[in-house]
Amino acid sequence: MSNLTSPSEFLLLEFSDIRELQILHFFVFLAVYLTAVTGNLLIIIAVAHDHHLHTPMYFFLVNLALMDLGLVSVTVPKSMANSLLNATSISYPACVAQVLFLFFLDGSDVAILTVMAHDRYVAICKPLHYETMMHRGACIQMAASAWIAGMLYGILNCGGTFAITFCSNVIDQFFCEAPQIIKLSCSDMYLVEVGLIIFSAFLVLGCFVFIIISYMQIFTAVLRIPSIHGQKKALSTCLPHLTVVSLLVLSGLFTYVRPQSHSSSSQNVLFSIIYAVVPPLLNPFIYSMRNKEIKSALLKFFDLGSFSKIMASQAFLQKWG
């Protein structure tokens, strides 16, 4: 097969060649996308609107919601458009952009979840030092570091992915996924990106170990709290975060730590949906389902007039911007 060093476009995997099923896929993904976008926007609105939620924990939650908004917007709209137009192509620059933003947002996601674990550790294990350790400047620096680390992670891996020579332009996935693109290589340059992915896996493992150690110390501190009510209140702020971390790690393991040689195209698509679409969809529900503060903030937001909403949102931006 002839080399395609820089093809003008790639061909993505279609969900079905039956027109009715393509339309069904479009509407299913549309519902999923609108639900994910609405859920994350409501989280952002609730925190920005209610000054009682202008705390480090909710500030980091807003950053997570922004990352999830970006993550679900990278893959789903293009897949919807292809199904609606009965097409499978994606331009080379658009494919590069997908890979870049997927690595960028995934890396930022892991980083901000690690920061959130540190925030909960300080709040529960060192409550007397919380105000001095998690002040406004420190929170902004931590969030900015998460975004910058994600961007560097994305640029590094995207550069490694597209430095290879391609023998084909047919990607066995419904979006531009780096492991599937590497399979198209017909040179040894793909080993560079494989090495980067392995290195990235160790970084993610390090973040996960940090989160586990933080929660071991948190649970130890919680058990020392004399009242059952105090224990429940402390754990209620940790369980949503721990659930989100578990969802991200488990979906990542299902996607990448499994025998690729025995995986069919349908399995690849299923596991990629679990990894790239399900976390941004479920995270808002996980954080708001049993969170009375967010529910109360949303009820107040929809009850109050437009002027007070705008003023509260401006106050949040002035405090954290």
mmCIF file of C-alpha atoms in Angstrom:
data_model
loop_
_atom_site.group_PDB
_atom_site.id
_atom_site.type_symbol
_atom_site.label_atom_id
_atom_site.label_comp_id
_atom_site.label_asym_id
_atom_site.label_seq_id
_atom_site.Cartn_x
_atom_site.Cartn_y
_atom_site.Cartn_z
ATOM 1 C CA MET A 1 0.000 0.000 0.000
ATOM 2 C CA SER A 2 1.459 3.411 -0.907
ATOM 3 C CA ASN A 3 2.563 5.838 1.789
ATOM 4 C CA LEU A 4 0.212 8.653 2.730
ATOM 5 C CA THR A 5 2.575 10.900 4.686
ATOM 6 C CA SER A 6 -0.030 13.651 5.056
ATOM 7 C CA PRO A 7 -3.422 12.598 3.680
ATOM 8 C CA SER A 8 -5.930 15.343 2.950
ATOM 9 C CA GLU A 9 -8.617 13.519 4.935
ATOM 10 C CA PHE A 10 -9.349 10.433 7.012
ATOM 11 C CA LEU A 11 -12.310 8.076 6.774
ATOM 12 C CA LEU A 12 -14.042 7.319 10.059
ATOM 13 C CA LEU A 13 -16.012 4.238 11.055
ATOM 14 C CA GLU A 14 -19.745 4.604 10.445
ATOM 15 C CA PHE A 15 -22.222 3.148 12.919
ATOM 16 C CA SER A 16 -24.323 1.607 10.156
ATOM 17 C CA ASP A 17 -24.766 1.719 6.389
ATOM 18 C CA ILE A 18 -28.561 1.568 6.843
ATOM 19 C CA ARG A 19 -30.001 5.056 6.493
ATOM 20 C CA GLU A 20 -32.684 4.592 9.150
ATOM 21 C CA LEU A 21 -30.095 3.503 11.724
ATOM 22 C CA GLN A 22 -27.906 6.486 10.817
ATOM 23 C CA ILE A 23 -30.797 8.820 11.565
ATOM 24 C CA LEU A 24 -31.479 6.942 14.815
ATOM 25 C CA HIS A 25 -27.817 7.342 15.790
ATOM 26 C CA PHE A 26 -28.060 11.076 15.079
ATOM 27 C CA PHE A 27 -31.035 11.552 17.404
ATOM 28 C CA VAL A 28 -29.561 9.342 20.165
ATOM 29 C CA PHE A 29 -26.281 11.279 20.107
ATOM 30 C CA LEU A 30 -28.217 14.564 19.919
ATOM 31 C CA ALA A 31 -30.113 13.663 23.090
ATOM 32 C CA VAL A 32 -26.897 12.590 24.823
ATOM 33 C CA TYR A 33 -25.073 15.741 23.736
ATOM 34 C CA LEU A 34 -27.859 18.122 24.801
ATOM 35 C CA THR A 35 -28.158 16.339 28.161
ATOM 36 C CA ALA A 36 -24.402 16.541 28.797
ATOM 37 C CA VAL A 37 -24.185 20.204 27.742
ATOM 38 C CA THR A 38 -27.255 21.184 29.771
ATOM 39 C CA GLY A 39 -26.060 19.336 32.876
ATOM 40 C CA ASN A 40 -22.610 20.897 32.853
ATOM 41 C CA LEU A 41 -23.965 24.365 32.071
ATOM 42 C CA LEU A 42 -26.376 24.099 35.004
ATOM 43 C CA ILE A 43 -23.450 23.263 37.311
ATOM 44 C CA ILE A 44 -21.575 26.354 36.068
ATOM 45 C CA ILE A 45 -24.677 28.557 36.373
ATOM 46 C CA ALA A 46 -25.488 27.330 39.895
ATOM 47 C CA VAL A 47 -21.962 28.024 41.188
ATOM 48 C CA ALA A 48 -21.635 31.381 39.412
ATOM 49 C CA HIS A 49 -25.043 32.537 40.623
ATOM 50 C CA ASP A 50 -24.975 31.568 44.312
ATOM 51 C CA HIS A 51 -22.310 33.377 46.364
ATOM 52 C CA HIS A 52 -22.533 30.615 49.001
ATOM 53 C CA LEU A 53 -20.915 28.300 46.450
ATOM 54 C CA HIS A 54 -17.966 30.608 45.784
ATOM 55 C CA THR A 55 -15.607 28.198 47.547
ATOM 56 C CA PRO A 56 -12.532 26.268 46.318
ATOM 57 C CA MET A 57 -14.444 22.977 45.993
ATOM 58 C CA TYR A 58 -17.062 24.466 43.698
ATOM 59 C CA PHE A 59 -14.500 26.565 41.833
ATOM 60 C CA PHE A 60 -12.684 23.360 40.857
ATOM 61 C CA LEU A 61 -16.043 21.763 40.016
ATOM 62 C CA VAL A 62 -16.712 24.583 37.526
ATOM 63 C CA ASN A 63 -13.346 23.856 35.892
ATOM 64 C CA LEU A 64 -14.256 20.164 35.649
ATOM 65 C CA ALA A 65 -17.606 21.069 34.072
ATOM 66 C CA LEU A 66 -15.855 23.280 31.491
ATOM 67 C CA MET A 67 -13.498 20.419 30.631
ATOM 68 C CA ASP A 68 -16.409 18.000 30.293
ATOM 69 C CA LEU A 69 -18.220 20.465 28.017
ATOM 70 C CA GLY A 70 -15.174 20.566 25.780
ATOM 71 C CA LEU A 71 -14.630 16.806 25.892
ATOM 72 C CA VAL A 72 -18.145 15.899 24.759
ATOM 73 C CA SER A 73 -18.039 18.628 22.091
ATOM 74 C CA VAL A 74 -14.853 17.291 20.497
ATOM 75 C CA THR A 75 -16.279 13.978 19.254
ATOM 76 C CA VAL A 76 -20.078 13.926 19.363
ATOM 77 C CA PRO A 77 -21.065 16.817 17.008
ATOM 78 C CA LYS A 78 -18.837 15.572 14.170
ATOM 79 C CA SER A 79 -20.204 12.051 14.537
ATOM 80 C CA MET A 80 -23.759 13.449 14.472
ATOM 81 C CA ALA A 81 -23.012 15.483 11.347
ATOM 82 C CA ASN A 82 -21.556 12.460 9.547
ATOM 83 C CA SER A 83 -24.604 10.344 10.362
ATOM 84 C CA LEU A 84 -26.994 13.075 9.260
ATOM 85 C CA LEU A 85 -25.109 13.684 5.995
ATOM 86 C CA ASN A 86 -24.380 9.993 5.352
ATOM 87 C CA ALA A 87 -20.649 10.750 5.324
ATOM 88 C CA THR A 88 -17.551 9.253 6.947
ATOM 89 C CA SER A 89 -14.793 11.733 6.146
ATOM 90 C CA ILE A 90 -12.946 14.164 8.395
ATOM 91 C CA SER A 91 -10.316 16.577 7.139
ATOM 92 C CA TYR A 92 -6.693 16.203 8.209
ATOM 93 C CA PRO A 93 -6.665 19.474 10.246
ATOM 94 C CA ALA A 94 -9.961 18.527 11.934
ATOM 95 C CA CYS A 95 -8.528 15.114 12.842
ATOM 96 C CA VAL A 96 -5.408 16.751 14.294
ATOM 97 C CA ALA A 97 -7.651 19.106 16.290
ATOM 98 C CA GLN A 98 -9.682 16.179 17.659
ATOM 99 C CA VAL A 99 -6.582 14.329 18.846
ATOM 100 C CA LEU A 100 -5.072 17.503 20.319
ATOM 101 C CA PHE A 101 -8.191 18.480 22.266
ATOM 102 C CA LEU A 102 -8.913 14.926 23.416
ATOM 103 C CA PHE A 103 -5.434 14.615 24.940
ATOM 104 C CA PHE A 104 -5.613 18.192 26.255
ATOM 105 C CA LEU A 105 -8.993 17.787 27.956
ATOM 106 C CA ASP A 106 -8.328 14.247 29.205
ATOM 107 C CA GLY A 107 -5.035 15.385 30.730
ATOM 108 C CA SER A 108 -6.665 18.455 32.278
ATOM 109 C CA ASP A 109 -9.478 16.260 33.629
ATOM 110 C CA VAL A 110 -7.034 13.996 35.469
ATOM 111 C CA ALA A 111 -5.070 16.995 36.764
ATOM 112 C CA ILE A 112 -8.123 18.864 38.111
ATOM 113 C CA LEU A 113 -9.453 15.682 39.760
ATOM 114 C CA THR A 114 -6.080 15.329 41.495
ATOM 115 C CA VAL A 115 -6.304 18.957 42.671
ATOM 116 C CA MET A 116 -9.856 18.313 43.926
ATOM 117 C CA ALA A 117 -8.586 15.342 45.965
ATOM 118 C CA HIS A 118 -5.963 17.626 47.530
ATOM 119 C CA ASP A 119 -8.677 20.174 48.335
ATOM 120 C CA ARG A 120 -10.777 17.558 50.149
ATOM 121 C CA TYR A 121 -7.686 16.307 52.005
ATOM 122 C CA VAL A 122 -6.857 19.794 53.303
ATOM 123 C CA ALA A 123 -10.511 20.522 54.171
ATOM 124 C CA ILE A 124 -10.940 17.359 56.266
ATOM 125 C CA CYS A 125 -7.449 16.533 57.530
ATOM 126 C CA LYS A 126 -6.180 20.102 58.064
ATOM 127 C CA PRO A 127 -9.306 22.210 58.594
ATOM 128 C CA LEU A 128 -7.490 24.873 60.657
ATOM 129 C CA HIS A 129 -5.086 25.536 57.779
ATOM 130 C CA TYR A 130 -7.704 25.375 54.998
ATOM 131 C CA GLU A 131 -8.154 29.144 54.610
ATOM 132 C CA THR A 132 -4.408 29.778 54.384
ATOM 133 C CA MET A 133 -3.595 26.819 52.113
ATOM 134 C CA MET A 134 -6.585 27.044 49.764
ATOM 135 C CA HIS A 135 -6.850 30.812 49.378
ATOM 136 C CA ARG A 136 -8.026 32.456 46.149
ATOM 137 C CA GLY A 137 -4.563 32.839 44.614
ATOM 138 C CA ALA A 138 -3.592 29.230 45.364
ATOM 139 C CA CYS A 139 -6.817 27.895 43.842
ATOM 140 C CA ILE A 140 -6.350 29.905 40.639
ATOM 141 C CA GLN A 141 -2.731 28.714 40.364
ATOM 142 C CA MET A 142 -3.784 25.067 40.822
ATOM 143 C CA ALA A 143 -6.564 25.333 38.222
ATOM 144 C CA ALA A 144 -4.281 27.138 35.756
ATOM 145 C CA SER A 145 -1.611 24.487 36.281
ATOM 146 C CA ALA A 146 -4.145 21.756 35.471
ATOM 147 C CA TRP A 147 -5.114 23.475 32.202
ATOM 148 C CA ILE A 148 -1.467 24.163 31.239
ATOM 149 C CA ALA A 149 -0.391 20.594 32.073
ATOM 150 C CA GLY A 150 -3.256 19.291 29.930
ATOM 151 C CA MET A 151 -2.265 21.532 27.012
ATOM 152 C CA LEU A 152 1.392 20.414 27.149
ATOM 153 C CA TYR A 153 0.216 16.800 27.382
ATOM 154 C CA GLY A 154 -2.020 17.326 24.333
ATOM 155 C CA ILE A 155 0.653 19.038 22.207
ATOM 156 C CA LEU A 156 3.259 16.382 23.048
ATOM 157 C CA ASN A 157 1.026 13.408 22.232
ATOM 158 C CA CYS A 158 -0.607 15.015 19.190
ATOM 159 C CA GLY A 159 2.816 15.809 17.732
ATOM 160 C CA GLY A 160 3.940 12.225 18.292
ATOM 161 C CA THR A 161 0.769 10.822 16.728
ATOM 162 C CA PHE A 162 0.992 12.794 13.477
ATOM 163 C CA ALA A 163 4.769 12.569 13.061
ATOM 164 C CA ILE A 164 4.362 9.079 11.602
ATOM 165 C CA THR A 165 3.975 8.017 7.957
ATOM 166 C CA PHE A 166 0.535 6.627 7.179
ATOM 167 C CA CYS A 167 -0.150 3.598 5.006
ATOM 168 C CA SER A 168 -3.908 4.156 5.060
ATOM 169 C CA ASN A 169 -6.412 6.850 5.903
ATOM 170 C CA VAL A 170 -9.185 4.552 7.200
ATOM 171 C CA ILE A 171 -9.615 4.866 10.991
ATOM 172 C CA ASP A 172 -11.397 2.019 12.767
ATOM 173 C CA GLN A 173 -13.241 4.385 15.114
ATOM 174 C CA PHE A 174 -16.035 6.979 14.913
ATOM 175 C CA PHE A 175 -13.584 9.754 15.853
ATOM 176 C CA CYS A 176 -9.835 10.354 15.540
ATOM 177 C CA GLU A 177 -8.498 8.219 18.369
ATOM 178 C CA ALA A 178 -4.698 8.084 18.772
ATOM 179 C CA PRO A 179 -4.325 4.276 19.239
ATOM 180 C CA GLN A 180 -6.380 3.653 16.075
ATOM 181 C CA ILE A 181 -4.352 6.251 14.121
ATOM 182 C CA ILE A 182 -1.088 4.639 15.235
ATOM 183 C CA LYS A 183 -2.290 1.364 13.678
ATOM 184 C CA LEU A 184 -2.140 3.112 10.262
ATOM 185 C CA SER A 185 1.616 3.634 10.554
ATOM 186 C CA CYS A 186 4.004 2.042 8.076
ATOM 187 C CA SER A 187 7.226 3.241 9.766
ATOM 188 C CA ASP A 188 8.939 2.761 13.102
ATOM 189 C CA MET A 189 8.122 6.350 14.108
ATOM 190 C CA TYR A 190 4.928 5.067 15.726
ATOM 191 C CA LEU A 191 7.116 3.704 18.552
ATOM 192 C CA VAL A 192 7.719 7.305 19.654
ATOM 193 C CA GLU A 193 4.020 7.853 20.309
ATOM 194 C CA VAL A 194 3.695 4.406 21.902
ATOM 195 C CA GLY A 195 6.467 5.444 24.283
ATOM 196 C CA LEU A 196 4.693 8.735 25.002
ATOM 197 C CA ILE A 197 1.425 6.920 25.724
ATOM 198 C CA ILE A 198 3.211 4.533 28.125
ATOM 199 C CA PHE A 199 4.882 7.515 29.813
ATOM 200 C CA SER A 200 1.487 9.235 30.026
ATOM 201 C CA ALA A 201 0.013 6.113 31.597
ATOM 202 C CA PHE A 202 2.612 6.286 34.367
ATOM 203 C CA LEU A 203 1.762 9.974 34.963
ATOM 204 C CA VAL A 204 -1.942 9.133 35.214
ATOM 205 C CA LEU A 205 -1.086 6.231 37.531
ATOM 206 C CA GLY A 206 0.904 8.643 39.702
ATOM 207 C CA CYS A 207 -2.110 10.978 39.929
ATOM 208 C CA PHE A 208 -4.362 8.040 40.777
ATOM 209 C CA VAL A 209 -1.967 6.855 43.524
ATOM 210 C CA PHE A 210 -1.927 10.419 44.924
ATOM 211 C CA ILE A 211 -5.743 10.424 44.995
ATOM 212 C CA ILE A 212 -5.859 7.009 46.693
ATOM 213 C CA ILE A 213 -3.336 8.066 49.365
ATOM 214 C CA SER A 214 -5.297 11.290 49.938
ATOM 215 C CA TYR A 215 -8.512 9.346 50.471
ATOM 216 C CA MET A 216 -6.854 6.851 52.781
ATOM 217 C CA GLN A 217 -5.858 9.781 55.000
ATOM 218 C CA ILE A 218 -9.297 11.358 54.595
ATOM 219 C CA PHE A 219 -11.117 8.173 55.676
ATOM 220 C CA THR A 220 -8.760 7.812 58.642
ATOM 221 C CA ALA A 221 -9.550 11.388 59.710
ATOM 222 C CA VAL A 222 -13.282 10.873 59.208
ATOM 223 C CA LEU A 223 -13.292 7.812 61.487
ATOM 224 C CA ARG A 224 -11.875 10.019 64.257
ATOM 225 C CA ILE A 225 -14.881 12.350 64.083
ATOM 226 C CA PRO A 226 -16.987 11.518 67.173
ATOM 227 C CA SER A 227 -20.463 12.133 65.738
ATOM 228 C CA ILE A 228 -22.102 10.054 63.013
ATOM 229 C CA HIS A 229 -23.614 13.241 61.548
ATOM 230 C CA GLY A 230 -20.134 14.783 61.249
ATOM 231 C CA GLN A 231 -18.806 11.672 59.519
ATOM 232 C CA LYS A 232 -21.681 11.653 57.025
ATOM 233 C CA LYS A 233 -21.259 15.369 56.298
ATOM 234 C CA ALA A 234 -17.529 14.947 55.649
ATOM 235 C CA LEU A 235 -18.036 11.925 53.410
ATOM 236 C CA SER A 236 -20.849 13.608 51.476
ATOM 237 C CA THR A 237 -18.331 16.105 50.049
ATOM 238 C CA CYS A 238 -15.943 13.302 49.028
ATOM 239 C CA LEU A 239 -18.150 10.569 47.567
ATOM 240 C CA PRO A 240 -19.139 12.450 44.355
ATOM 241 C CA HIS A 241 -15.482 13.178 43.592
ATOM 242 C CA LEU A 242 -14.465 9.596 44.329
ATOM 243 C CA THR A 243 -17.280 8.326 42.080
ATOM 244 C CA VAL A 244 -16.162 10.579 39.210
ATOM 245 C CA VAL A 245 -12.540 9.436 39.577
ATOM 246 C CA SER A 246 -13.620 5.774 39.609
ATOM 247 C CA LEU A 247 -15.775 6.305 36.507
ATOM 248 C CA LEU A 248 -12.894 7.935 34.609
ATOM 249 C CA VAL A 249 -10.333 5.306 35.632
ATOM 250 C CA LEU A 250 -12.583 2.302 34.986
ATOM 251 C CA SER A 251 -13.717 3.592 31.580
ATOM 252 C CA GLY A 252 -10.091 4.287 30.661
ATOM 253 C CA LEU A 253 -9.050 0.791 31.697
ATOM 254 C CA PHE A 254 -11.893 -0.767 29.692
ATOM 255 C CA THR A 255 -10.815 1.236 26.638
ATOM 256 C CA TYR A 256 -7.040 0.880 26.639
ATOM 257 C CA VAL A 257 -5.985 -1.936 28.996
ATOM 258 C CA ARG A 258 -7.541 -4.811 27.085
ATOM 259 C CA PRO A 259 -6.381 -7.135 24.263
ATOM 260 C CA GLN A 260 -6.656 -5.011 21.099
ATOM 261 C CA SER A 261 -6.016 -7.944 18.752
ATOM 262 C CA HIS A 262 -9.269 -9.658 19.740
ATOM 263 C CA SER A 263 -11.431 -6.530 19.709
ATOM 264 C CA SER A 264 -14.024 -6.010 17.005
ATOM 265 C CA SER A 265 -14.943 -2.611 15.579
ATOM 266 C CA SER A 266 -18.233 -2.618 17.490
ATOM 267 C CA GLN A 267 -16.383 -3.297 20.760
ATOM 268 C CA ASN A 268 -13.944 -0.462 20.042
ATOM 269 C CA VAL A 269 -16.844 1.917 19.453
ATOM 270 C CA LEU A 270 -18.693 0.791 22.589
ATOM 271 C CA PHE A 271 -15.683 1.195 24.879
ATOM 272 C CA SER A 272 -14.786 4.551 23.344
ATOM 273 C CA ILE A 273 -18.315 5.827 23.972
ATOM 274 C CA ILE A 274 -18.004 4.671 27.590
ATOM 275 C CA TYR A 275 -14.698 6.536 27.899
ATOM 276 C CA ALA A 276 -15.277 9.727 25.873
ATOM 277 C CA VAL A 277 -19.030 10.325 26.242
ATOM 278 C CA VAL A 278 -20.313 8.722 29.444
ATOM 279 C CA PRO A 279 -18.167 10.624 32.039
ATOM 280 C CA PRO A 280 -19.119 14.130 30.737
ATOM 281 C CA LEU A 281 -22.744 12.959 30.635
ATOM 282 C CA LEU A 282 -22.880 11.517 34.162
ATOM 283 C CA ASN A 283 -20.576 13.873 36.098
ATOM 284 C CA PRO A 284 -23.197 16.652 36.516
ATOM 285 C CA PHE A 285 -25.739 14.137 37.829
ATOM 286 C CA ILE A 286 -23.190 12.586 40.209
ATOM 287 C CA TYR A 287 -22.337 15.975 41.713
ATOM 288 C CA SER A 288 -25.870 17.339 41.885
ATOM 289 C CA MET A 289 -27.980 14.259 42.662
ATOM 290 C CA ARG A 290 -27.495 14.432 46.449
ATOM 291 C CA ASN A 291 -26.060 17.948 46.649
ATOM 292 C CA LYS A 292 -28.662 20.157 48.330
ATOM 293 C CA GLU A 293 -26.538 23.293 47.852
ATOM 294 C CA ILE A 294 -26.487 22.984 44.049
ATOM 295 C CA LYS A 295 -30.194 22.092 43.933
ATOM 296 C CA SER A 296 -31.004 25.102 46.102
ATOM 297 C CA ALA A 297 -28.832 27.389 43.962
ATOM 298 C CA LEU A 298 -30.586 26.258 40.779
ATOM 299 C CA LEU A 299 -34.032 26.763 42.331
ATOM 300 C CA LYS A 300 -33.047 30.284 43.382
ATOM 301 C CA PHE A 301 -31.601 31.003 39.939
ATOM 302 C CA PHE A 302 -34.809 30.106 38.124
ATOM 303 C CA ASP A 303 -36.890 32.034 40.648
ATOM 304 C CA LEU A 304 -34.963 35.306 40.633
ATOM 305 C CA GLY A 305 -35.012 38.091 38.029
ATOM 306 C CA SER A 306 -32.466 38.582 35.255
ATOM 307 C CA PHE A 307 -30.712 41.545 36.914
ATOM 308 C CA SER A 308 -29.806 39.675 40.087
ATOM 309 C CA LYS A 309 -28.589 36.708 38.022
ATOM 310 C CA ILE A 310 -26.240 38.910 36.040
ATOM 311 C CA MET A 311 -24.909 40.643 39.172
ATOM 312 C CA ALA A 312 -24.204 37.334 40.926
ATOM 313 C CA SER A 313 -22.424 35.938 37.870
ATOM 314 C CA GLN A 314 -20.283 39.081 37.640
ATOM 315 C CA ALA A 315 -19.401 38.778 41.332
ATOM 316 C CA PHE A 316 -18.188 35.200 40.762
ATOM 317 C CA LEU A 317 -16.050 36.243 37.773
ATOM 318 C CA GLN A 318 -14.553 39.144 39.735
ATOM 319 C CA LYS A 319 -13.668 36.863 42.630
ATOM 320 C CA TRP A 320 -12.066 34.048 40.632
ATOM 321 C CA GLY A 321 -11.185 35.797 37.368
#
